[in-house]
Short mmCIF file of C-alpha atoms in Angstrom, two decimals:
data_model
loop_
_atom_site.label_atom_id
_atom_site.label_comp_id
_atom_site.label_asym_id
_atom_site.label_seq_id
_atom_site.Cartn_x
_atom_site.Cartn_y
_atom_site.Cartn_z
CA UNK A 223 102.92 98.11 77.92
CA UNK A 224 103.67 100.98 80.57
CA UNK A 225 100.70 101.93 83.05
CA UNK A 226 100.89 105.44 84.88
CA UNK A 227 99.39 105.72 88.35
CA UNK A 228 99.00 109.46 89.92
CA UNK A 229 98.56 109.74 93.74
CA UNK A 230 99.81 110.03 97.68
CA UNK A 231 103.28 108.03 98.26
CA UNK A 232 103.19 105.38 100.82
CA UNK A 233 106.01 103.53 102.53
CA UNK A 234 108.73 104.24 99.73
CA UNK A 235 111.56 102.80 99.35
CA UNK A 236 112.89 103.94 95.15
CA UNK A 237 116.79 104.61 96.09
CA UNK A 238 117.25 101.71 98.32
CA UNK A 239 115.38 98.76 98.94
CA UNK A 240 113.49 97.12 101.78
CA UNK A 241 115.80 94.62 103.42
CA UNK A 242 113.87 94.02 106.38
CA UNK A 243 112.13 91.08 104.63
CA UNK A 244 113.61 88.44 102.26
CA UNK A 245 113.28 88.73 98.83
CA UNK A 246 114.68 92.52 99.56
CA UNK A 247 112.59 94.65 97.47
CA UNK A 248 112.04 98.39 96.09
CA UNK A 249 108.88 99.13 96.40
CA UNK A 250 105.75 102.15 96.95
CA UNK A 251 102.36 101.83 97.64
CA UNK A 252 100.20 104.43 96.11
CA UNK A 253 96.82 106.10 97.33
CA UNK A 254 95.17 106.71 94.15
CA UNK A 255 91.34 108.13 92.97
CA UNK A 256 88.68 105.47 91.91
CA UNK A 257 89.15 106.01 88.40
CA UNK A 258 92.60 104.96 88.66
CA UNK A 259 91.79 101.86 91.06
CA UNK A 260 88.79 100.91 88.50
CA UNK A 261 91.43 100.68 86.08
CA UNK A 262 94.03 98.79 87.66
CA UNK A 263 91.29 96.12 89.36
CA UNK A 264 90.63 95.66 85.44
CA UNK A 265 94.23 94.90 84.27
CA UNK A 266 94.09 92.16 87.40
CA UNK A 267 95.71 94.22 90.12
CA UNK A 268 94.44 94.08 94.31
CA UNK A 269 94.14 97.23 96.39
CA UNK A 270 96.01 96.86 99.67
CA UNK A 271 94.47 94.42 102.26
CA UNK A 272 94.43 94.37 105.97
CA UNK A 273 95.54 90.09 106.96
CA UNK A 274 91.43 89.97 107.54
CA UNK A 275 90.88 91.07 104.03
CA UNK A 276 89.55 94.21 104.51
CA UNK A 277 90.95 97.49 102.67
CA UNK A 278 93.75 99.14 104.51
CA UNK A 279 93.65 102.78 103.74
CA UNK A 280 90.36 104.69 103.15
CA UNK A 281 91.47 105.63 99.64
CA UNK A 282 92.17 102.90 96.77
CA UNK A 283 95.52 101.97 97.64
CA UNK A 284 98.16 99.85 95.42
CA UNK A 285 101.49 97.93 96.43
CA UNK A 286 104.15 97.85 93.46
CA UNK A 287 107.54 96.49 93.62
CA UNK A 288 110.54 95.70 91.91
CA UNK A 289 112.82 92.86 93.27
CA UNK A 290 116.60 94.10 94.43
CA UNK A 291 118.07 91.20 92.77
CA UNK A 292 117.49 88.66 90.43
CA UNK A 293 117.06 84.39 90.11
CA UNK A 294 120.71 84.61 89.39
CA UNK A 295 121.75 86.84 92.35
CA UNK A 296 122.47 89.67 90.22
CA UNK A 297 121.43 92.89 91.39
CA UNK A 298 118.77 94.51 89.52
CA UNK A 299 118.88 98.31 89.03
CA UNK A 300 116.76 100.73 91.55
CA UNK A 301 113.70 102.43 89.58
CA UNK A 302 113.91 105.44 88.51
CA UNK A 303 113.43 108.49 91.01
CA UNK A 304 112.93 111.71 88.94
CA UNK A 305 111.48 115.27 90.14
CA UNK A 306 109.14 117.25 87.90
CA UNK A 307 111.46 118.29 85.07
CA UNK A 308 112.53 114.84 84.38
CA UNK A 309 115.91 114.96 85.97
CA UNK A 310 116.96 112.59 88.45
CA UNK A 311 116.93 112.66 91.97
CA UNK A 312 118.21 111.01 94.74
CA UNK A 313 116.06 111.74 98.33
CA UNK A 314 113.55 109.59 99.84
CA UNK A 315 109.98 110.24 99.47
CA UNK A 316 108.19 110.79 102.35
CA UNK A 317 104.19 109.93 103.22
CA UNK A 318 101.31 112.46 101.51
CA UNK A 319 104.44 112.91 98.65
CA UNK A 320 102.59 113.71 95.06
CA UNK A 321 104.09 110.89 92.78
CA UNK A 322 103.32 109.48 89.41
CA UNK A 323 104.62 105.92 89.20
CA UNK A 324 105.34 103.84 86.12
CA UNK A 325 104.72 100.35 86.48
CA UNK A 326 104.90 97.00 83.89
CA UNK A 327 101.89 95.05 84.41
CA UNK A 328 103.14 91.01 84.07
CA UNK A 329 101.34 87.82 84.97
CA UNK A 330 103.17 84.69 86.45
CA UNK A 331 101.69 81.34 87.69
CA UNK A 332 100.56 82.87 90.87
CA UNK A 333 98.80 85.71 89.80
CA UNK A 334 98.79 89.95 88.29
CA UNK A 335 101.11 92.00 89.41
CA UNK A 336 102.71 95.07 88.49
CA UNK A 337 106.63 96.03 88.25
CA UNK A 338 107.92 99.42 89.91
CA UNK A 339 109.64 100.62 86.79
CA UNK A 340 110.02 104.89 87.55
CA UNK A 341 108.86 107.27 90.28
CA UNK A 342 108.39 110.96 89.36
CA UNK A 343 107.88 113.23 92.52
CA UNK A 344 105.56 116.19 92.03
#
């Protein structure tokens, strides 16, 4: 099952993936209304923290990501990045960026989470 989340892009990286950390990830955190953030705190999801546990943005914010390769070292393929007509794109998305991300909601031993499946820029 598929989840849509509308909102402001935050530190995207759909086309290539963050490899300034290990596991090297795609990934976009999303600044969303608190309808959305109700909904997503219900599936089992965690607005963005600060390392003292206090919300990071003054909006509801959400991390997803998408892991650049898999257990088996294969690569895995970059999400989707697709403008308003549905074609795709290939550009980076910049901060404040109108997006409406697809994600795959999934639980594993060590907790919710959500997969970065497709970005559509507004």
């Amino acid at each position: 099952m598929y989840e849509y989340v509308k909102g402001k892009a935050m530190y995207a990286n759909i086309t290539s993936p963050n490899t300034r950390f290990e596991p090297h990830k795609y990934g976009i955190t999303v600044l969303t209304d608190s309808d959305t953030a109700t909904k997503l705190e219900d599936l089992g999801l965690n607005q963005v923290r600060t390392r003292t546990g206090e919300l990071k943005y003054e909006e509801p914010a959400f991390t997803f990501s998408k892991r650049a390769s898999r257990n088996d070292g294969s690569a895995n393929t970059a999400p989707k990045l697709i403008n308003v007509d549905g074609d795709p794109i290939d550009v980076s998305v910049g901060n404040g960026s109108e997006v409406t991300v697809k994600i795959k909601p999934y639980k594993n031993d060590f907790g919710q989470f959500a997969e970065l499946m497709a970005v559509k820029v507004e």
